[in-house]
């Protein structure tokens, strides 16, 4: 270890699609002169976020195919060890946890004596999606744990709800976590100053919440489907919209890259809540086309039928 001071660590948590990558991109672009390392953790095997994090970092580590809080702690320790022995240690390490990560369990890694010696977890920031909070919080226990483990809660997507609702949500979140600083944000536009009167994360308080069921694995599933063929934009949009409408309580997030008929650039397709967005994407040389579905009780066969079913029907019609 070259530096006298410990490596600062900031954990970003929040449910699927709450805006963690958007926030991280904002922080990194405001922080260009610094040596920043990033750990990206996605729940599924295939990573979309590592492509979407803009290159304003100095090194990026990916921990995929599991959740950093329950199945990847050995891999996390391995990355942390690499940082300790590296010639140049980062000014800050940002960890973007998967949307279903238990932030308390992740933060507890930084309580271990061997880790505490080199790393200072300064903030656990939880993003709450103002638009979808009510619908999801009752069915996803992981969201509670993310909220109660936070030093700072950002009510993101506040452009999509009424100002009066933000006030309501703020007091609701305050009752769940009275220790956190809470503020509304839009597109993760926020400056990462220290939480007032706190040089170290308050995550030690998590011990007070041990009565809440500990995370014995998530009920979520992540299914990646290769989509090398071109889709008709309207048909794809319609079949996924219907799926989100009918299976709103099962399909929590869709994201990936697809090609559309008659369009030169592929698109980044994303869903949060029941909204789908398609954004033009500049492909890399090794661009892969796939869609990742994250949700509960979802099955590959059913999803393939949704994606490709209408094509088969078309063949039969002709
Ligand atoms: N309207 C609006 N959209 C937002 C805001 N913040 C993020 N988004 C959009 O929400 C979608 C999800 O944002 P991400 O930053 O990818 O969310 P995430 O939490 O990293 O998602 P996962 O990694 O899948 O859990 C994207 O389409 C963003 O552009 C916001 O404040 N307002």
PDB file of C-alpha atoms and ligand atoms in Angstrom, residues 14-23 42 49 52 96-99 156-160 185-188 253 255 270 272 277 294, ligand 1:
ATOM      1  CA  UNK A  14     -31.246   1.241  -5.195  1.00  0.00           C
ATOM      2  CA  UNK A  15     -33.780  -0.989  -6.858  1.00  0.00           C
ATOM      3  CA  UNK A  16     -33.573  -2.031 -10.522  1.00  0.00           C
ATOM      4  CA  UNK A  17     -33.734   0.980 -12.801  1.00  0.00           C
ATOM      5  CA  UNK A  18     -33.709   3.586 -10.005  1.00  0.00           C
ATOM      6  CA  UNK A  19     -30.919   5.514 -11.740  1.00  0.00           C
ATOM      7  CA  UNK A  20     -27.637   4.229 -10.221  1.00  0.00           C
ATOM      8  CA  UNK A  21     -25.672   4.168 -13.501  1.00  0.00           C
ATOM      9  CA  UNK A  22     -27.009   7.620 -14.410  1.00  0.00           C
ATOM     10  CA  UNK A  23     -25.850   8.942 -11.023  1.00  0.00           C
ATOM     11  CA  UNK A  42     -25.017  -6.970 -12.217  1.00  0.00           C
ATOM     12  CA  UNK A  49     -24.066  -1.406 -17.226  1.00  0.00           C
ATOM     13  CA  UNK A  52     -23.173   2.272 -20.204  1.00  0.00           C
ATOM     14  CA  UNK A  96     -22.583   0.107  -8.061  1.00  0.00           C
ATOM     15  CA  UNK A  97     -24.424  -2.772  -6.454  1.00  0.00           C
ATOM     16  CA  UNK A  98     -26.994  -4.814  -8.345  1.00  0.00           C
ATOM     17  CA  UNK A  99     -30.563  -3.547  -8.090  1.00  0.00           C
ATOM     18  CA  UNK A 156     -34.577  10.219  -8.036  1.00  0.00           C
ATOM     19  CA  UNK A 157     -36.854  10.748 -11.060  1.00  0.00           C
ATOM     20  CA  UNK A 158     -38.524  13.523  -9.119  1.00  0.00           C
ATOM     21  CA  UNK A 159     -39.363  15.094 -12.498  1.00  0.00           C
ATOM     22  CA  UNK A 160     -41.957  12.341 -12.972  1.00  0.00           C
ATOM     23  CA  UNK A 185     -32.791  14.491  -7.615  1.00  0.00           C
ATOM     24  CA  UNK A 186     -33.393  14.420 -11.354  1.00  0.00           C
ATOM     25  CA  UNK A 187     -31.182  12.210 -13.513  1.00  0.00           C
ATOM     26  CA  UNK A 188     -28.875  11.680 -10.547  1.00  0.00           C
ATOM     27  CA  UNK A 253     -36.575  -4.672 -15.614  1.00  0.00           C
ATOM     28  CA  UNK A 255     -32.448  -4.043 -20.755  1.00  0.00           C
ATOM     29  CA  UNK A 270     -34.716  -0.431 -21.301  1.00  0.00           C
ATOM     30  CA  UNK A 272     -38.524   0.576 -15.727  1.00  0.00           C
ATOM     31  CA  UNK A 277     -37.320   3.505 -23.818  1.00  0.00           C
ATOM     32  CA  UNK A 294     -35.119  -9.466 -14.405  1.00  0.00           C
TER      33      UNK A 294
HETATM   34  N1  LIG B   1     -37.268  10.787 -16.227  1.00  0.00           N
HETATM   35  C1  LIG B   1     -36.165  10.374 -15.582  1.00  0.00           C
HETATM   36  N2  LIG B   1     -35.532   9.266 -16.018  1.00  0.00           N
HETATM   37  C2  LIG B   1     -34.413   8.867 -15.346  1.00  0.00           C
HETATM   38  C3  LIG B   1     -33.920   9.582 -14.228  1.00  0.00           C
HETATM   39  N3  LIG B   1     -32.808   8.935 -13.770  1.00  0.00           N
HETATM   40  C4  LIG B   1     -32.615   7.877 -14.583  1.00  0.00           C
HETATM   41  N4  LIG B   1     -33.576   7.828 -15.538  1.00  0.00           N
HETATM   42  C5  LIG B   1     -33.761   6.814 -16.588  1.00  0.00           C
HETATM   43  O1  LIG B   1     -34.115   5.575 -15.953  1.00  0.00           O
HETATM   44  C6  LIG B   1     -33.575   4.469 -16.671  1.00  0.00           C
HETATM   45  C7  LIG B   1     -32.756   3.592 -15.719  1.00  0.00           C
HETATM   46  O2  LIG B   1     -31.615   4.328 -15.291  1.00  0.00           O
HETATM   47  P1  LIG B   1     -30.246   3.607 -14.854  1.00  0.00           P
HETATM   48  O3  LIG B   1     -29.298   4.675 -14.418  1.00  0.00           O
HETATM   49  O4  LIG B   1     -29.797   2.665 -15.900  1.00  0.00           O
HETATM   50  O5  LIG B   1     -30.765   2.772 -13.605  1.00  0.00           O
HETATM   51  P2  LIG B   1     -29.959   1.679 -12.731  1.00  0.00           P
HETATM   52  O6  LIG B   1     -30.395   1.855 -11.329  1.00  0.00           O
HETATM   53  O7  LIG B   1     -28.485   1.799 -12.993  1.00  0.00           O
HETATM   54  O8  LIG B   1     -30.520   0.334 -13.362  1.00  0.00           O
HETATM   55  P3  LIG B   1     -30.031  -1.189 -13.015  1.00  0.00           P
HETATM   56  O9  LIG B   1     -28.531  -1.188 -13.058  1.00  0.00           O
HETATM   57  O10 LIG B   1     -30.651  -2.023 -14.068  1.00  0.00           O
HETATM   58  O11 LIG B   1     -30.580  -1.521 -11.681  1.00  0.00           O
HETATM   59  C8  LIG B   1     -32.744   5.073 -17.813  1.00  0.00           C
HETATM   60  O12 LIG B   1     -33.557   5.084 -18.974  1.00  0.00           O
HETATM   61  C9  LIG B   1     -32.461   6.494 -17.341  1.00  0.00           C
HETATM   62  O13 LIG B   1     -32.243   7.411 -18.400  1.00  0.00           O
HETATM   63  C10 LIG B   1     -34.639  10.754 -13.783  1.00  0.00           C
HETATM   64  O14 LIG B   1     -34.312  11.413 -12.786  1.00  0.00           O
HETATM   65  N5  LIG B   1     -35.755  11.085 -14.497  1.00  0.00           N
END
